mmCIF file of N, CA and C in Angstrom:
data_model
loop_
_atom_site.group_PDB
_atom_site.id
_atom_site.type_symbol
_atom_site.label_atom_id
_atom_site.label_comp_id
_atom_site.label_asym_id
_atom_site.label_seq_id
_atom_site.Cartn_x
_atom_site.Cartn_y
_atom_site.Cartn_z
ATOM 1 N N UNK A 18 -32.054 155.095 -62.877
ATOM 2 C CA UNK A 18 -32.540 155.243 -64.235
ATOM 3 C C UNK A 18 -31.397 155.547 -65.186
ATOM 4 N N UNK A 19 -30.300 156.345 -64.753
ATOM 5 C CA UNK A 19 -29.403 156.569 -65.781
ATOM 6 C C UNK A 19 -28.372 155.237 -66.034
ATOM 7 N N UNK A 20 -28.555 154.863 -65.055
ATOM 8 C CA UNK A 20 -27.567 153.739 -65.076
ATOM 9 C C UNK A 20 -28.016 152.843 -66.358
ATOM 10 N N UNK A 21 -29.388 152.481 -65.863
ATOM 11 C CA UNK A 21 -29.534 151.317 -66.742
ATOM 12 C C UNK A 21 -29.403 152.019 -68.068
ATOM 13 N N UNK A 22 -30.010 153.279 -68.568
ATOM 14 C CA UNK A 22 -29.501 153.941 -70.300
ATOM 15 C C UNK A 22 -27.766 153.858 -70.335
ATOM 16 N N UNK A 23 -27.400 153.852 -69.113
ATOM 17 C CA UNK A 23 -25.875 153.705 -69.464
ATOM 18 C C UNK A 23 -25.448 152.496 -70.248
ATOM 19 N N UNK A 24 -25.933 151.378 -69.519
ATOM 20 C CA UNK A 24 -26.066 149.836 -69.825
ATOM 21 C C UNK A 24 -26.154 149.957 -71.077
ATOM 22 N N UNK A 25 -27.486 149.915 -71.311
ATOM 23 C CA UNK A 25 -28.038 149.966 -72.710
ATOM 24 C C UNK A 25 -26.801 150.644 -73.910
ATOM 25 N N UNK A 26 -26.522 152.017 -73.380
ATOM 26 C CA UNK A 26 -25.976 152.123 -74.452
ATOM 27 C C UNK A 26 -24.332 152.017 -74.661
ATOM 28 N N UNK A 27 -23.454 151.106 -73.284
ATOM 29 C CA UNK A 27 -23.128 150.028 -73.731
ATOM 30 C C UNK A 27 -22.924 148.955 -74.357
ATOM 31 N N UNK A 28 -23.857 148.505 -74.126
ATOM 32 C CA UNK A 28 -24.040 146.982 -74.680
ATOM 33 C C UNK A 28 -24.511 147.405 -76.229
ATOM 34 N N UNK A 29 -25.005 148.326 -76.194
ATOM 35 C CA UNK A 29 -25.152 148.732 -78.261
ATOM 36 C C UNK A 29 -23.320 149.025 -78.832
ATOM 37 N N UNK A 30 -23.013 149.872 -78.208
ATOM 38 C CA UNK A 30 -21.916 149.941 -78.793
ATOM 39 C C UNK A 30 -21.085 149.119 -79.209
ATOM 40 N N UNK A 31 -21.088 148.219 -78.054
ATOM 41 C CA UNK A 31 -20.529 146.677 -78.214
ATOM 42 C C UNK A 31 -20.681 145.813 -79.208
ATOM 43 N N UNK A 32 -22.223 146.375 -79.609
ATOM 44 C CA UNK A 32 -22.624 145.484 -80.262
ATOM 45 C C UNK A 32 -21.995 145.684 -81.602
ATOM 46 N N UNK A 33 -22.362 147.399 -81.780
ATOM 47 C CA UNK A 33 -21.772 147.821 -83.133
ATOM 48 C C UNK A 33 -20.286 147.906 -83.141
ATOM 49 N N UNK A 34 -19.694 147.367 -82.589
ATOM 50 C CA UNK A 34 -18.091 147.204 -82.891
ATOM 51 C C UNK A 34 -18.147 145.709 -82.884
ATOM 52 N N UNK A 35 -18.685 144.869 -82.415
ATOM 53 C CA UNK A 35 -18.552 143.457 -82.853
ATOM 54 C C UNK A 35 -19.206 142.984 -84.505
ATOM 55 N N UNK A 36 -20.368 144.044 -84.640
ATOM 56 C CA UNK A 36 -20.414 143.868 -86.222
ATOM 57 C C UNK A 36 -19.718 144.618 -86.967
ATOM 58 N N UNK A 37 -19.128 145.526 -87.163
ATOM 59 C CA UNK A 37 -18.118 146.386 -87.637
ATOM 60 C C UNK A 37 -17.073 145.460 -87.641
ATOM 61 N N UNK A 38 -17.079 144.925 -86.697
ATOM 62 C CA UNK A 38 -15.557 143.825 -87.061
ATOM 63 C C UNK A 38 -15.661 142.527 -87.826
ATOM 64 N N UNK A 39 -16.741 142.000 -87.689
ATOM 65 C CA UNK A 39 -17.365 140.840 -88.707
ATOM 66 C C UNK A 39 -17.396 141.320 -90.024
ATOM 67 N N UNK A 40 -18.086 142.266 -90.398
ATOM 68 C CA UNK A 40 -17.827 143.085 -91.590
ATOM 69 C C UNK A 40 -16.714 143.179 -92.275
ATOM 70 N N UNK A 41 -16.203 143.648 -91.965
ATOM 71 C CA UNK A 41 -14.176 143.980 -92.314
ATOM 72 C C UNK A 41 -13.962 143.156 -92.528
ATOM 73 N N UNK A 42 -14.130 141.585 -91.444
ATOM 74 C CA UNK A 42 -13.158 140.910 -91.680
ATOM 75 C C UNK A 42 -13.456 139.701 -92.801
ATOM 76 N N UNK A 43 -14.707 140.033 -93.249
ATOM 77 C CA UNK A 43 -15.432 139.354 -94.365
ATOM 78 C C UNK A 43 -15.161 140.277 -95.574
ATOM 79 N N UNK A 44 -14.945 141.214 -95.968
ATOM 80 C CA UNK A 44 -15.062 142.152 -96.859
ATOM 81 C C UNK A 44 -13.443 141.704 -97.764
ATOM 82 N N UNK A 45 -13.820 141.286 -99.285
ATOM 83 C CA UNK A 45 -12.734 141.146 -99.646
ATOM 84 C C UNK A 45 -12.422 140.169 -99.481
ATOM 85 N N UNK A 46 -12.819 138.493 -98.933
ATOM 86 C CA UNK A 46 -12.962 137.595 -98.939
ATOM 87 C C UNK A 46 -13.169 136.878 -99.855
ATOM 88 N N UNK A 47 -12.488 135.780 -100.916
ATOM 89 C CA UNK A 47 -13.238 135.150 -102.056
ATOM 90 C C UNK A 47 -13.295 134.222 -101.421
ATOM 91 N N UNK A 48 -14.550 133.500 -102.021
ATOM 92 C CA UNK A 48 -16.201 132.701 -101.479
ATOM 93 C C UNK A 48 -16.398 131.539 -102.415
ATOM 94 N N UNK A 49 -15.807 130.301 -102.203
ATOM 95 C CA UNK A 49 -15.664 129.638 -103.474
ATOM 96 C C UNK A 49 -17.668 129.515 -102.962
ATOM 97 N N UNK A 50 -17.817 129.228 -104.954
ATOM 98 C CA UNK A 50 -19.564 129.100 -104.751
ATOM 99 C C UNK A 50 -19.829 127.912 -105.229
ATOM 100 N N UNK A 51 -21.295 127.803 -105.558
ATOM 101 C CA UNK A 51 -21.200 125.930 -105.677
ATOM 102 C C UNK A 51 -21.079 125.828 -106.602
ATOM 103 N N UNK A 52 -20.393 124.711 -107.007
ATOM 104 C CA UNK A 52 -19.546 124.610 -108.633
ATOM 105 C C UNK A 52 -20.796 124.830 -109.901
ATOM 106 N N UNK A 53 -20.425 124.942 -110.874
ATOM 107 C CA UNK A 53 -21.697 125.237 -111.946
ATOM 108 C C UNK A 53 -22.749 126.895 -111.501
ATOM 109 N N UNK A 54 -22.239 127.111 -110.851
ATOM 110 C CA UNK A 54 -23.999 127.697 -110.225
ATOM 111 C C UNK A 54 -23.869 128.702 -111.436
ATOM 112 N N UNK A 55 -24.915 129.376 -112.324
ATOM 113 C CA UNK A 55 -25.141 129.874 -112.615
ATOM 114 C C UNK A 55 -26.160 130.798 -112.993
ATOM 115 N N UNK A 56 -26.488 132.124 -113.559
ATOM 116 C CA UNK A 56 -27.747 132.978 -113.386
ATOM 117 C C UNK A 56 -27.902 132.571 -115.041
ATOM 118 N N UNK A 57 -28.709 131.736 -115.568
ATOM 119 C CA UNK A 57 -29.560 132.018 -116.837
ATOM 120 C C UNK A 57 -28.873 130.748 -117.512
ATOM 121 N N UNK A 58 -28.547 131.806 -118.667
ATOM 122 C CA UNK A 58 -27.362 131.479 -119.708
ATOM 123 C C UNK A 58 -25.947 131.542 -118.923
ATOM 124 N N UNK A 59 -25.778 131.885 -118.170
ATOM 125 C CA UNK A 59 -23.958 131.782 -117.767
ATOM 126 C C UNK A 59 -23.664 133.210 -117.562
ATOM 127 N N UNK A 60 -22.864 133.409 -117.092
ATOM 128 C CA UNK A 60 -22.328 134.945 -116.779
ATOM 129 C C UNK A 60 -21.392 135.709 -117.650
ATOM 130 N N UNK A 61 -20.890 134.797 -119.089
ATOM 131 C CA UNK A 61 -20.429 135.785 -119.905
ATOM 132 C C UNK A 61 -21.392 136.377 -120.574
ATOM 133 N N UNK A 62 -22.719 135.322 -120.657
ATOM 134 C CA UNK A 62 -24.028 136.174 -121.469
ATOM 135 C C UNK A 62 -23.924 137.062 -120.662
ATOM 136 N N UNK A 63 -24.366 137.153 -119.308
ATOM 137 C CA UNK A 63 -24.632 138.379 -118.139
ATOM 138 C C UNK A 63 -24.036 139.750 -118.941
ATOM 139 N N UNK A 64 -23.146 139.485 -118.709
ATOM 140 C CA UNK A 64 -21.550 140.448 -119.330
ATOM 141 C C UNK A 64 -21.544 141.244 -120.628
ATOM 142 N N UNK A 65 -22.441 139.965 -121.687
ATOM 143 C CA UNK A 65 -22.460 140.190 -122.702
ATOM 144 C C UNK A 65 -21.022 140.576 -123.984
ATOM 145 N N UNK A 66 -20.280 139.506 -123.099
ATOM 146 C CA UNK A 66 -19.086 138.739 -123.699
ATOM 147 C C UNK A 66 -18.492 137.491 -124.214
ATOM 148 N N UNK A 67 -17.914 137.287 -125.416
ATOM 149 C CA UNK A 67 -17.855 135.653 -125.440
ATOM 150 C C UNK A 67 -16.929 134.982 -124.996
ATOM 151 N N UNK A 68 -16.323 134.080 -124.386
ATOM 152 C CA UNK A 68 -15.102 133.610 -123.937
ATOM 153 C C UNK A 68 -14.144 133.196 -124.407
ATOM 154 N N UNK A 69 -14.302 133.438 -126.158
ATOM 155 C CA UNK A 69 -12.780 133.692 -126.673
ATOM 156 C C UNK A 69 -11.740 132.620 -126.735
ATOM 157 N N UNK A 70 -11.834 131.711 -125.787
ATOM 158 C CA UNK A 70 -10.324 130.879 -125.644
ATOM 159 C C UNK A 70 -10.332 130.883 -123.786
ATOM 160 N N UNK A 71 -11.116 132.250 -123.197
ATOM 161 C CA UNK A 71 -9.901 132.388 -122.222
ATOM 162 C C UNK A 71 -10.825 131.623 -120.762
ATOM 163 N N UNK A 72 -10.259 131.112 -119.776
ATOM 164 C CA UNK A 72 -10.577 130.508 -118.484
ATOM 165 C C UNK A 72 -11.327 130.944 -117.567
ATOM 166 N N UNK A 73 -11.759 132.577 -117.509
ATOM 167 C CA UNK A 73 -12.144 132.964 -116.494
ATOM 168 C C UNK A 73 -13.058 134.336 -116.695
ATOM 169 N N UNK A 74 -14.293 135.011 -116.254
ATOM 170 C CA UNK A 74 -14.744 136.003 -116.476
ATOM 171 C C UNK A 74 -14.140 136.942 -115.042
ATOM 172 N N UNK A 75 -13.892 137.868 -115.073
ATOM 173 C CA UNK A 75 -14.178 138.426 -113.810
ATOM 174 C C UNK A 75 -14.947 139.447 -113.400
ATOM 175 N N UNK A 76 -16.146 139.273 -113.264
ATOM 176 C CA UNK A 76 -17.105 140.332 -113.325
ATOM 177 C C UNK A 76 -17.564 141.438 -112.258
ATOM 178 N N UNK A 77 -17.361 142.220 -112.387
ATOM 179 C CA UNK A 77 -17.685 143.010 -111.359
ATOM 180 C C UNK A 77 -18.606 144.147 -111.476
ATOM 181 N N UNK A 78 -19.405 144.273 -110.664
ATOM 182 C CA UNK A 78 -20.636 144.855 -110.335
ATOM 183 C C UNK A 78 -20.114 146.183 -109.304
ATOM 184 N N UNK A 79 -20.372 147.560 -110.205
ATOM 185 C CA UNK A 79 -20.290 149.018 -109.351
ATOM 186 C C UNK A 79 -21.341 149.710 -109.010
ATOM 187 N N UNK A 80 -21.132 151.092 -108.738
ATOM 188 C CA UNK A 80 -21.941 151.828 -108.437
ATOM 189 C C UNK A 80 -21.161 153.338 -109.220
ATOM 190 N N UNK A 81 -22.210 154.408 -109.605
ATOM 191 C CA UNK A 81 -21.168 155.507 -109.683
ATOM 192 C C UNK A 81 -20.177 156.016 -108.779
ATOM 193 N N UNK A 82 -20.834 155.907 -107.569
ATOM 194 C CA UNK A 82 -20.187 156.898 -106.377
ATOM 195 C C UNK A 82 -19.549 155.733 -105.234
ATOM 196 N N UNK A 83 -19.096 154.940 -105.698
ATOM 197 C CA UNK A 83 -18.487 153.799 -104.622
ATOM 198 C C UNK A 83 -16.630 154.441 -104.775
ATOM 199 N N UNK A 84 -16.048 154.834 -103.977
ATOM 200 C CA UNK A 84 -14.569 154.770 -104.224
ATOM 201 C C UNK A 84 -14.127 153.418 -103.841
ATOM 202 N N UNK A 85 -14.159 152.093 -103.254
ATOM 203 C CA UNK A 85 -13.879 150.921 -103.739
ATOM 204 C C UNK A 85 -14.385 150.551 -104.722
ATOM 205 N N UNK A 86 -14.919 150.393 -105.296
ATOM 206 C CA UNK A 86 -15.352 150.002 -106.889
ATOM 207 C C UNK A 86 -13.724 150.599 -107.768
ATOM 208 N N UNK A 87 -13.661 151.672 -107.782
ATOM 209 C CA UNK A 87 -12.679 152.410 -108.417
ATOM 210 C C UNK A 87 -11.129 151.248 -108.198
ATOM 211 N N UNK A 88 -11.127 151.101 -107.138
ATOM 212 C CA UNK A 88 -10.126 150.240 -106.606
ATOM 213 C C UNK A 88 -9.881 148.702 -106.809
ATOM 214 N N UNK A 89 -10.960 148.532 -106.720
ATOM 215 C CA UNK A 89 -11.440 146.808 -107.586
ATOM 216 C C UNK A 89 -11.008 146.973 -108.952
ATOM 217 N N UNK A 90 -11.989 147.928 -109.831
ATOM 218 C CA UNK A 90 -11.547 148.183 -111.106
ATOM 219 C C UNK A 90 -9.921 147.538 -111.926
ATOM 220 N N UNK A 91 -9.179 148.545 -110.789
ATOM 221 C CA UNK A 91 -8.034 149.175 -111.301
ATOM 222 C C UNK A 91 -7.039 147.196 -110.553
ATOM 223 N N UNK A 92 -7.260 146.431 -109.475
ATOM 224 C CA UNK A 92 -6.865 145.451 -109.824
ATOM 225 C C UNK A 92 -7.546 144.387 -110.526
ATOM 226 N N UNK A 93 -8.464 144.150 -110.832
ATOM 227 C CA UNK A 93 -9.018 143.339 -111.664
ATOM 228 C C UNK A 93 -8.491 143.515 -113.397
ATOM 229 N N UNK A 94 -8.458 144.860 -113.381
ATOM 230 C CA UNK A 94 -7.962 145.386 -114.712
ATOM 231 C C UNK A 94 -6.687 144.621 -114.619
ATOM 232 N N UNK A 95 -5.643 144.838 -113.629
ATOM 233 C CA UNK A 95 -4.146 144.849 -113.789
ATOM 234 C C UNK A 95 -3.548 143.267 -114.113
ATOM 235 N N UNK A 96 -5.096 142.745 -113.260
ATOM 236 C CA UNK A 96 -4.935 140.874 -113.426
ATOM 237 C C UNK A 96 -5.513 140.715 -114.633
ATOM 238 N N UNK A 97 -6.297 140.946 -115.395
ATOM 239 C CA UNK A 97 -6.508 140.685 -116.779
ATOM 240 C C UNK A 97 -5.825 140.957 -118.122
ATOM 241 N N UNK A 98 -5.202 142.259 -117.729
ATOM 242 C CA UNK A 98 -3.848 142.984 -118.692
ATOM 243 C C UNK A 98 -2.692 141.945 -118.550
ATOM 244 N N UNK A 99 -2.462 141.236 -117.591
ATOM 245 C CA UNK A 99 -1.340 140.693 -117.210
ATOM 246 C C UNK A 99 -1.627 138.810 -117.478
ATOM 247 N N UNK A 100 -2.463 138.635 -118.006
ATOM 248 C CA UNK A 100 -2.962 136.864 -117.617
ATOM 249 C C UNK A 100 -4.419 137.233 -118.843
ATOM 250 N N UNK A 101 -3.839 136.846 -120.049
ATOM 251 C CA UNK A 101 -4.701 136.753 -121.307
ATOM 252 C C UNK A 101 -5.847 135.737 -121.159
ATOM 253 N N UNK A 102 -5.812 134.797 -120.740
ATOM 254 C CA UNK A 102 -6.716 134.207 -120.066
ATOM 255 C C UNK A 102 -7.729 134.575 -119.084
ATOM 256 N N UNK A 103 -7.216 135.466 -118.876
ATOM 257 C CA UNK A 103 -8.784 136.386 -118.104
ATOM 258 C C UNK A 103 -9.996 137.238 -118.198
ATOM 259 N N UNK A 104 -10.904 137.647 -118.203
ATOM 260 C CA UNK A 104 -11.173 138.743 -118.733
ATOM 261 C C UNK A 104 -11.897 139.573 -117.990
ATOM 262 N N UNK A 105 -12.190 141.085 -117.682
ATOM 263 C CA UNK A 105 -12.681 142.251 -116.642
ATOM 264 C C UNK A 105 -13.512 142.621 -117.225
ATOM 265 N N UNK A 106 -14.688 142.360 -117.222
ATOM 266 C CA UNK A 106 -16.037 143.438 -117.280
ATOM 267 C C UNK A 106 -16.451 144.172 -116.246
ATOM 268 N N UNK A 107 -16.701 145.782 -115.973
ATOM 269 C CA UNK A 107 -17.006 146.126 -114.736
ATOM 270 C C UNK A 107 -18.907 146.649 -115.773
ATOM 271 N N UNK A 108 -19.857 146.245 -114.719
ATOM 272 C CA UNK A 108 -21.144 146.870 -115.107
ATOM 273 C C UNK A 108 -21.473 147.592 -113.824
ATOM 274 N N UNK A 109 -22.286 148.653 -114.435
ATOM 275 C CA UNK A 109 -22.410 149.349 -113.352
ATOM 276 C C UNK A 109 -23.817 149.252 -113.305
ATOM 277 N N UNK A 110 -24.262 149.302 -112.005
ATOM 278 C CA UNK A 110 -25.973 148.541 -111.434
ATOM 279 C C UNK A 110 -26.611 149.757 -111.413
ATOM 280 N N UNK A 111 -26.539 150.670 -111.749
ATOM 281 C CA UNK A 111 -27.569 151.560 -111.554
ATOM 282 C C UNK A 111 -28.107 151.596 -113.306
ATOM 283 N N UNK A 112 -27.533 151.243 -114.074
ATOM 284 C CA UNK A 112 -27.647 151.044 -115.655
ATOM 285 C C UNK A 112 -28.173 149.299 -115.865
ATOM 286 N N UNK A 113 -27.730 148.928 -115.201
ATOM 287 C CA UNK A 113 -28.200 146.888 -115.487
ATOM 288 C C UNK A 113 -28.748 146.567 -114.136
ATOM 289 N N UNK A 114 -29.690 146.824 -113.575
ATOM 290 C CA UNK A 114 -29.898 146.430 -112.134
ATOM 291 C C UNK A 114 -30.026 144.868 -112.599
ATOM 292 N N UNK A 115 -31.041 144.514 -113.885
ATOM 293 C CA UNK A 115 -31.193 143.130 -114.236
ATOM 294 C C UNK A 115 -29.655 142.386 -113.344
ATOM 295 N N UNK A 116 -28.408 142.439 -113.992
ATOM 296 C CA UNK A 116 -27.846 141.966 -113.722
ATOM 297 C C UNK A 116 -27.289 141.296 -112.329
ATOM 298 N N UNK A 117 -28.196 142.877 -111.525
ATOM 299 C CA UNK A 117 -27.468 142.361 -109.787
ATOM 300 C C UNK A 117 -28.662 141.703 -109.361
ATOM 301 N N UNK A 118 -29.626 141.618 -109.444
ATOM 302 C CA UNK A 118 -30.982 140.892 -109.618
ATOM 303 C C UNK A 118 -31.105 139.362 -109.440
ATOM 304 N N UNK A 119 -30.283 139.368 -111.078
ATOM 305 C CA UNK A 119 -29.888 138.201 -111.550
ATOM 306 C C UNK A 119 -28.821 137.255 -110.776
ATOM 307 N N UNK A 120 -27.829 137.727 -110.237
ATOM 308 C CA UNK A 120 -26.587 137.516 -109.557
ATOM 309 C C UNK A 120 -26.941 137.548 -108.015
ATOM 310 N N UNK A 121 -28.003 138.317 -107.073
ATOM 311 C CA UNK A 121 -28.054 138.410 -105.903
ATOM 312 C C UNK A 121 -27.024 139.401 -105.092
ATOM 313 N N UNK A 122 -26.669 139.919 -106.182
ATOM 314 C CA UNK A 122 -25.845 141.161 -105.195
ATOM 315 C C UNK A 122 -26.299 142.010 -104.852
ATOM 316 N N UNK A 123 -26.215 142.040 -103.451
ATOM 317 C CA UNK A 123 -26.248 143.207 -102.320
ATOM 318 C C UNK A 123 -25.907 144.500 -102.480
ATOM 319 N N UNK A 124 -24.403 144.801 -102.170
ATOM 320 C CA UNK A 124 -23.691 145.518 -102.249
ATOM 321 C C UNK A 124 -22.213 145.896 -103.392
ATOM 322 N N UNK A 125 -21.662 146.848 -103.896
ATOM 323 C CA UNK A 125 -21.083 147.122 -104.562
ATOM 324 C C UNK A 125 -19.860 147.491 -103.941
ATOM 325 N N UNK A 126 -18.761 147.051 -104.220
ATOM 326 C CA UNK A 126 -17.906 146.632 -104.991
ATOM 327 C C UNK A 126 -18.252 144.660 -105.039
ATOM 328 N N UNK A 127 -18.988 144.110 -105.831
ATOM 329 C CA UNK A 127 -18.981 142.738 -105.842
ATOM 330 C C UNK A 127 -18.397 142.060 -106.939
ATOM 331 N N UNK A 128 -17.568 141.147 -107.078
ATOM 332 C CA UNK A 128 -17.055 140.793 -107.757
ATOM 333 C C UNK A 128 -17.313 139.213 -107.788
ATOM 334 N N UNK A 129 -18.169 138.247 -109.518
ATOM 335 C CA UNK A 129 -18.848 137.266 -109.227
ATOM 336 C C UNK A 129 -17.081 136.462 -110.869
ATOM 337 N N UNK A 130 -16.978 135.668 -110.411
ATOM 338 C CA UNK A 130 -15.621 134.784 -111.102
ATOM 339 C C UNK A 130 -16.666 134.235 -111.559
ATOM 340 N N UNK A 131 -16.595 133.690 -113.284
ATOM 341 C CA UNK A 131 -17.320 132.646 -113.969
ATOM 342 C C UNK A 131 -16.639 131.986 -114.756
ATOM 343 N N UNK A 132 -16.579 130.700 -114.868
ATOM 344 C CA UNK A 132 -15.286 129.634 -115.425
ATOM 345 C C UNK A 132 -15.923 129.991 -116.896
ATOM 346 N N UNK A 133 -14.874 129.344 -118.040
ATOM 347 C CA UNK A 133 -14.805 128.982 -119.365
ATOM 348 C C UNK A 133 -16.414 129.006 -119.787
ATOM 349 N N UNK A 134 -17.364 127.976 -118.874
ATOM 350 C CA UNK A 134 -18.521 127.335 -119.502
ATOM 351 C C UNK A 134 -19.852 128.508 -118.821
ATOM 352 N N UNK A 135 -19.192 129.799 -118.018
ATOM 353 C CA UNK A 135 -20.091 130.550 -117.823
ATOM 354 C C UNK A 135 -20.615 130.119 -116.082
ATOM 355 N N UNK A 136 -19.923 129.037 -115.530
ATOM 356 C CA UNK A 136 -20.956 128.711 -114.282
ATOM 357 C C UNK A 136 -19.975 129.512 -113.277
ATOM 358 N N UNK A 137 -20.656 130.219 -112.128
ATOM 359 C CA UNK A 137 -20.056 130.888 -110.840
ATOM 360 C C UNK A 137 -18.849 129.979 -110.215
ATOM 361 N N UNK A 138 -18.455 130.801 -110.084
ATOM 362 C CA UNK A 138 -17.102 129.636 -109.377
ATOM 363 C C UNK A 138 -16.619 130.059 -108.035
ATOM 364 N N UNK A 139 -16.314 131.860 -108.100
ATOM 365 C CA UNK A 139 -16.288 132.427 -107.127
ATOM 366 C C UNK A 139 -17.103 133.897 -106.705
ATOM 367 N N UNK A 140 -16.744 134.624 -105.612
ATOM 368 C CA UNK A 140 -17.319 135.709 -105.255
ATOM 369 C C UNK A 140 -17.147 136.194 -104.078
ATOM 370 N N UNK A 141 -16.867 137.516 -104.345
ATOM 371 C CA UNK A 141 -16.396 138.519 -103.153
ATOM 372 C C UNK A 141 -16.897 140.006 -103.250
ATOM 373 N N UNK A 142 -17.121 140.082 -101.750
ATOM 374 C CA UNK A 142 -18.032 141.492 -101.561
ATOM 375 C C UNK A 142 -16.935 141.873 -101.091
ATOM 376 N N UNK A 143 -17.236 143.609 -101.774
ATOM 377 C CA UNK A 143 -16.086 144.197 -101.276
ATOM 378 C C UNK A 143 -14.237 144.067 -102.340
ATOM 379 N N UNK A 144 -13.259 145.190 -101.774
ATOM 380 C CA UNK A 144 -12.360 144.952 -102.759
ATOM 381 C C UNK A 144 -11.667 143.772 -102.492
ATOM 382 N N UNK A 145 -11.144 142.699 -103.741
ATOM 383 C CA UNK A 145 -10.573 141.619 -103.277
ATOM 384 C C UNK A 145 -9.114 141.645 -102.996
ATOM 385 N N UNK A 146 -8.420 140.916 -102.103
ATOM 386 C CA UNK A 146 -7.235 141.015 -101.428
ATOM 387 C C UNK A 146 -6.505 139.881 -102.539
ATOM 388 N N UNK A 147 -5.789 140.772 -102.932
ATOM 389 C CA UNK A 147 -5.006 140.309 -104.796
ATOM 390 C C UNK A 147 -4.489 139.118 -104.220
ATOM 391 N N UNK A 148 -3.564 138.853 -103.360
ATOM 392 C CA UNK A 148 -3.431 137.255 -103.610
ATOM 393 C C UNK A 148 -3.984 136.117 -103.010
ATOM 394 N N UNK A 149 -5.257 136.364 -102.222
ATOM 395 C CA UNK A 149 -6.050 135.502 -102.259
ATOM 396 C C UNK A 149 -6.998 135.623 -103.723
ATOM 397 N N UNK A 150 -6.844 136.226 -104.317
ATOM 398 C CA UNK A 150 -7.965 136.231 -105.330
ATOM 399 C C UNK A 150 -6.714 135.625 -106.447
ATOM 400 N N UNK A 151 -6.019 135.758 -106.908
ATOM 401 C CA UNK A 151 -4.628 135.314 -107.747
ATOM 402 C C UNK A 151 -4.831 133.872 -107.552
ATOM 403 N N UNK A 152 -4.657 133.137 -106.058
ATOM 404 C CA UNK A 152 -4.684 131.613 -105.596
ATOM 405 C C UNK A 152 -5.962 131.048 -105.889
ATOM 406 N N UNK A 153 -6.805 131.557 -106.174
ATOM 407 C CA UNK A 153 -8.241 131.012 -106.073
ATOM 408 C C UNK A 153 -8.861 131.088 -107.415
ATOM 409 N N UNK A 154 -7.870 131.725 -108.532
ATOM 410 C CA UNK A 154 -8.279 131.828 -109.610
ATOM 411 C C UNK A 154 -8.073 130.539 -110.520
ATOM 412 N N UNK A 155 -9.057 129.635 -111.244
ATOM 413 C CA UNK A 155 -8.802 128.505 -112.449
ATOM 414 C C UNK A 155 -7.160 128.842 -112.954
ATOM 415 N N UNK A 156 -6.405 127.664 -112.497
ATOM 416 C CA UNK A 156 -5.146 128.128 -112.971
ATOM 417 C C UNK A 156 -4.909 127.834 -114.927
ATOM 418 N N UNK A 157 -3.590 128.660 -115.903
ATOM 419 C CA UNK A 157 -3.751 128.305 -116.979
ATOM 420 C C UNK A 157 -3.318 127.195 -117.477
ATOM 421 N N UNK A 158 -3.619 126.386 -118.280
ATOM 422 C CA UNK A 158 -3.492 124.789 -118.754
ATOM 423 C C UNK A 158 -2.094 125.059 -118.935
ATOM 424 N N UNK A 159 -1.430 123.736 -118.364
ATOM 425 C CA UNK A 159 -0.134 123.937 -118.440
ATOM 426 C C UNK A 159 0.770 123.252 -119.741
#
């Protein structure tokens, strides 16, 4: 009898370190999405921003108490300060749930990319790994 609870709780553990590792290794991943896709009006409405001139929204969806969120923030900020063509809205979902609703986000730190015309382009759960997210960004007209 003990054996087999041994088994058992084996093969769980196993289990939960094989999803623990799927997790991670998805987290922070940008997700090209299907071209155009968009929630409504476009995702600078979402934002409730206009696009100005510039190529790219980068929107990101928090929580109060997430310390990755904080971390997303602070590079998303650093890529928009740096590349005028960009722009960082962070909303926080406990104030706009509409928005994560609207968007299908899960979890927080999410970050949804919306081109010039407002349609999804990209998206990543979790904080994004700066130069895959840099390479994957609408580059500026040259």
């Amino acid at each position: 009898m003990q054996t087999g609870g041994l088994v058992v709780l084996i093969v769980a553990l196993a289990l939960a370190t094989i999803a623990g590792l799927v997790l991670r290794a998805r987290s922070g991943r940008v997700r090209a999405t299907t071209p155009g896709r968009a929630a409504g009006a476009g995702g600078w409405e979402l934002a409730g921003v206009a696009p100005d001139g510039r190529r790219a929204l980068l929107l990101q969806l928090s929580s109060p108490v997430c310390t990755p969120c904080r971390q997303t923030a602070r590079l998303l900020g650093d890529l928009a300060a740096a590349d005028p063509g960009l722009a960082h809205v962070e909303i926080d979902v406990a104030e706009r749930i509409e928005v994560a609703r609207a968007l299908g986000v899960l979890r927080t730190p999410t970050t949804v990319v919306f081109d010039a015309g407002g349609g999804e382009i990209l998206r990543i759960s979790g904080v994004p790994r700066a130069g895959e997210l840099t390479d994957a960004l609408p580059s500026a007209p040259a």
